[in-house]
């Protein structure tokens, strides 16, 4: 699961009672990325072997290496876009959701946990099983980057700590 509940710190003052960290799923770990780029490089060299020693090599080489550079750039961009982190902290007197996205200010939402509702939108949201928190006059999404089943599990887990609707 691309989220985890952090156990409360026993020695810290003002520590949250419940703490949840969520992040997007990574289908290609960094080690797999290195292997993929290496294999792609070797496969792109295959059409160059017959052209070794001829001027055709210099005609093909820029396009093949440009292709490799474009694949490298696209996967790195995907990694950067996936560096989203959502932190949900629940105290007895308040709840706080922070969304950290690279190169943008941190988005924060706070409310009183006694008045916060967890809502599951099975089909009405932008994605199936859309989960929102409502409180302090606002409704905010949580875990929209998770899969359908993971959002349903998240809703069930949040329902243990907060009132539900939907």
mmCIF file of C-alpha atoms in Angstrom:
data_model
loop_
_atom_site.group_PDB
_atom_site.id
_atom_site.type_symbol
_atom_site.label_atom_id
_atom_site.label_comp_id
_atom_site.label_asym_id
_atom_site.label_seq_id
_atom_site.Cartn_x
_atom_site.Cartn_y
_atom_site.Cartn_z
ATOM 1 C CA UNK A 1 0.000 0.000 0.000
ATOM 2 C CA UNK A 2 1.345 3.431 -0.833
ATOM 3 C CA UNK A 3 0.330 4.777 2.544
ATOM 4 C CA UNK A 4 1.166 3.985 6.134
ATOM 5 C CA UNK A 5 -0.074 4.793 9.600
ATOM 6 C CA UNK A 6 2.696 6.098 11.835
ATOM 7 C CA UNK A 7 2.524 4.963 15.468
ATOM 8 C CA UNK A 8 2.172 7.852 17.927
ATOM 9 C CA UNK A 9 5.336 9.054 19.622
ATOM 10 C CA UNK A 10 5.055 8.305 23.333
ATOM 11 C CA UNK A 11 7.596 10.870 24.494
ATOM 12 C CA UNK A 12 6.663 13.864 22.304
ATOM 13 C CA UNK A 13 4.399 16.610 23.559
ATOM 14 C CA UNK A 14 1.632 17.672 21.190
ATOM 15 C CA UNK A 15 2.150 14.495 19.152
ATOM 16 C CA UNK A 16 -0.805 13.441 17.006
ATOM 17 C CA UNK A 17 -2.922 10.514 18.163
ATOM 18 C CA UNK A 18 -3.021 9.147 14.590
ATOM 19 C CA UNK A 19 -0.735 10.024 11.696
ATOM 20 C CA UNK A 20 -1.058 8.914 8.078
ATOM 21 C CA UNK A 21 1.370 9.390 5.171
ATOM 22 C CA UNK A 22 0.172 8.843 1.579
ATOM 23 C CA UNK A 23 2.199 8.856 -1.650
ATOM 24 C CA UNK A 24 1.638 7.757 -5.280
ATOM 25 C CA UNK A 25 2.451 4.186 -6.237
ATOM 26 C CA UNK A 26 5.786 3.663 -8.010
ATOM 27 C CA UNK A 27 5.532 1.014 -10.699
ATOM 28 C CA UNK A 28 9.198 1.399 -11.691
ATOM 29 C CA UNK A 29 11.679 1.637 -8.813
ATOM 30 C CA UNK A 30 14.995 3.462 -9.330
ATOM 31 C CA UNK A 31 16.889 0.182 -9.771
ATOM 32 C CA UNK A 32 14.408 -0.898 -12.455
ATOM 33 C CA UNK A 33 14.863 2.465 -14.161
ATOM 34 C CA UNK A 34 18.616 1.890 -14.465
ATOM 35 C CA UNK A 35 18.060 -1.597 -15.890
ATOM 36 C CA UNK A 36 15.426 -0.315 -18.331
ATOM 37 C CA UNK A 37 17.655 2.490 -19.643
ATOM 38 C CA UNK A 38 20.579 0.062 -19.987
ATOM 39 C CA UNK A 39 18.535 -2.485 -21.946
ATOM 40 C CA UNK A 40 17.021 0.269 -24.110
ATOM 41 C CA UNK A 41 20.516 1.584 -24.863
ATOM 42 C CA UNK A 42 21.741 -1.868 -25.924
ATOM 43 C CA UNK A 43 18.654 -2.458 -28.086
ATOM 44 C CA UNK A 44 19.082 0.927 -29.768
ATOM 45 C CA UNK A 45 22.654 -0.031 -30.644
ATOM 46 C CA UNK A 46 21.507 -3.147 -32.570
ATOM 47 C CA UNK A 47 20.633 -1.228 -35.771
ATOM 48 C CA UNK A 48 24.018 0.528 -35.588
ATOM 49 C CA UNK A 49 26.152 -2.641 -35.782
ATOM 50 C CA UNK A 50 25.756 -3.091 -39.575
ATOM 51 C CA UNK A 51 26.501 0.614 -40.040
ATOM 52 C CA UNK A 52 29.847 0.589 -38.206
ATOM 53 C CA UNK A 53 32.487 2.096 -40.460
ATOM 54 C CA UNK A 54 30.037 3.766 -42.821
ATOM 55 C CA UNK A 55 28.628 7.289 -42.952
ATOM 56 C CA UNK A 56 25.144 5.871 -42.222
ATOM 57 C CA UNK A 57 26.264 5.393 -38.601
ATOM 58 C CA UNK A 58 26.521 9.155 -38.149
ATOM 59 C CA UNK A 59 23.086 9.645 -39.698
ATOM 60 C CA UNK A 60 21.398 7.156 -37.349
ATOM 61 C CA UNK A 61 23.342 7.866 -34.155
ATOM 62 C CA UNK A 62 21.818 11.289 -33.308
ATOM 63 C CA UNK A 63 18.253 9.997 -33.736
ATOM 64 C CA UNK A 64 18.796 6.867 -31.664
ATOM 65 C CA UNK A 65 20.581 8.719 -28.860
ATOM 66 C CA UNK A 66 17.915 11.451 -29.016
ATOM 67 C CA UNK A 67 15.298 8.752 -28.540
ATOM 68 C CA UNK A 68 17.159 7.424 -25.509
ATOM 69 C CA UNK A 69 17.474 10.933 -24.063
ATOM 70 C CA UNK A 70 13.740 11.550 -24.587
ATOM 71 C CA UNK A 71 12.815 8.286 -22.816
ATOM 72 C CA UNK A 72 15.198 9.175 -19.960
ATOM 73 C CA UNK A 73 13.678 12.667 -19.645
ATOM 74 C CA UNK A 74 10.071 11.375 -19.740
ATOM 75 C CA UNK A 75 10.667 8.828 -16.975
ATOM 76 C CA UNK A 76 12.510 11.395 -14.822
ATOM 77 C CA UNK A 77 9.596 13.820 -15.289
ATOM 78 C CA UNK A 78 7.208 11.069 -14.205
ATOM 79 C CA UNK A 79 9.306 10.560 -11.056
ATOM 80 C CA UNK A 80 9.243 14.306 -10.282
ATOM 81 C CA UNK A 81 5.477 14.516 -10.853
ATOM 82 C CA UNK A 82 4.986 11.571 -8.505
ATOM 83 C CA UNK A 83 6.753 13.202 -5.557
ATOM 84 C CA UNK A 84 3.424 14.125 -3.982
ATOM 85 C CA UNK A 85 3.109 13.463 -0.263
ATOM 86 C CA UNK A 86 -0.022 13.874 1.830
ATOM 87 C CA UNK A 87 0.226 13.954 5.633
ATOM 88 C CA UNK A 88 -2.893 13.548 7.765
ATOM 89 C CA UNK A 89 -2.470 14.162 11.486
ATOM 90 C CA UNK A 90 -5.287 13.674 13.978
ATOM 91 C CA UNK A 91 -5.132 15.112 17.494
ATOM 92 C CA UNK A 92 -7.920 15.081 20.063
ATOM 93 C CA UNK A 93 -8.745 18.714 19.313
ATOM 94 C CA UNK A 94 -7.792 19.176 15.654
ATOM 95 C CA UNK A 95 -7.105 17.413 12.373
ATOM 96 C CA UNK A 96 -4.590 18.657 9.804
ATOM 97 C CA UNK A 97 -4.045 17.590 6.190
ATOM 98 C CA UNK A 98 -0.946 18.800 4.351
ATOM 99 C CA UNK A 99 -0.279 18.178 0.665
ATOM 100 C CA UNK A 100 3.341 18.557 -0.413
ATOM 101 C CA UNK A 101 3.923 18.908 -4.157
ATOM 102 C CA UNK A 102 7.363 19.801 -5.563
ATOM 103 C CA UNK A 103 7.782 23.412 -6.714
ATOM 104 C CA UNK A 104 4.440 24.548 -5.220
ATOM 105 C CA UNK A 105 3.532 25.875 -1.790
ATOM 106 C CA UNK A 106 2.273 23.316 0.727
ATOM 107 C CA UNK A 107 -1.524 23.116 0.811
ATOM 108 C CA UNK A 108 -2.948 22.885 4.339
ATOM 109 C CA UNK A 109 -6.406 22.186 5.742
ATOM 110 C CA UNK A 110 -7.375 22.110 9.423
ATOM 111 C CA UNK A 111 -10.603 21.367 11.264
ATOM 112 C CA UNK A 112 -12.026 20.064 14.518
ATOM 113 C CA UNK A 113 -12.060 16.225 14.264
ATOM 114 C CA UNK A 114 -15.452 16.029 16.020
ATOM 115 C CA UNK A 115 -17.034 17.862 13.081
ATOM 116 C CA UNK A 116 -15.087 16.276 10.212
ATOM 117 C CA UNK A 117 -16.884 13.795 7.961
ATOM 118 C CA UNK A 118 -15.218 11.226 5.726
ATOM 119 C CA UNK A 119 -17.179 10.808 2.504
ATOM 120 C CA UNK A 120 -16.885 8.129 -0.160
ATOM 121 C CA UNK A 121 -18.097 9.110 -3.625
ATOM 122 C CA UNK A 122 -18.349 5.752 -5.451
ATOM 123 C CA UNK A 123 -19.118 7.290 -8.857
ATOM 124 C CA UNK A 124 -19.657 11.038 -8.363
ATOM 125 C CA UNK A 125 -16.009 12.108 -8.072
ATOM 126 C CA UNK A 126 -13.334 12.616 -10.714
ATOM 127 C CA UNK A 127 -12.171 9.032 -10.026
ATOM 128 C CA UNK A 128 -14.097 5.992 -8.732
ATOM 129 C CA UNK A 129 -14.213 5.638 -4.930
ATOM 130 C CA UNK A 130 -13.232 9.288 -4.441
ATOM 131 C CA UNK A 131 -12.568 10.057 -0.755
ATOM 132 C CA UNK A 132 -13.068 13.508 0.764
ATOM 133 C CA UNK A 133 -12.901 15.092 4.201
ATOM 134 C CA UNK A 134 -15.437 17.800 5.049
ATOM 135 C CA UNK A 135 -15.015 20.269 7.879
ATOM 136 C CA UNK A 136 -14.490 23.968 8.659
ATOM 137 C CA UNK A 137 -16.610 24.914 5.657
ATOM 138 C CA UNK A 138 -14.432 23.085 3.117
ATOM 139 C CA UNK A 139 -14.315 19.694 1.472
ATOM 140 C CA UNK A 140 -10.854 18.405 0.542
ATOM 141 C CA UNK A 141 -9.767 15.294 -1.318
ATOM 142 C CA UNK A 142 -7.395 12.753 0.133
ATOM 143 C CA UNK A 143 -5.523 10.025 -1.723
ATOM 144 C CA UNK A 144 -6.881 10.805 -5.200
ATOM 145 C CA UNK A 145 -3.689 9.331 -6.690
ATOM 146 C CA UNK A 146 -4.342 5.905 -5.111
ATOM 147 C CA UNK A 147 -5.981 3.048 -7.034
ATOM 148 C CA UNK A 148 -9.730 2.400 -6.718
ATOM 149 C CA UNK A 149 -9.274 -0.443 -4.225
ATOM 150 C CA UNK A 150 -6.691 1.495 -2.204
ATOM 151 C CA UNK A 151 -9.071 4.478 -1.906
ATOM 152 C CA UNK A 152 -11.805 2.138 -0.661
ATOM 153 C CA UNK A 153 -9.398 0.687 1.935
ATOM 154 C CA UNK A 154 -8.368 4.211 2.918
ATOM 155 C CA UNK A 155 -12.020 5.182 3.402
ATOM 156 C CA UNK A 156 -12.599 2.143 5.619
ATOM 157 C CA UNK A 157 -9.516 2.933 7.719
ATOM 158 C CA UNK A 158 -10.397 6.626 8.078
ATOM 159 C CA UNK A 159 -13.931 5.603 9.081
ATOM 160 C CA UNK A 160 -12.507 4.046 12.250
ATOM 161 C CA UNK A 161 -11.257 7.460 13.417
ATOM 162 C CA UNK A 162 -13.730 9.955 11.924
ATOM 163 C CA UNK A 163 -17.516 10.123 11.306
ATOM 164 C CA UNK A 164 -18.579 8.868 7.857
ATOM 165 C CA UNK A 165 -21.127 9.785 5.255
ATOM 166 C CA UNK A 166 -21.781 8.254 1.865
#
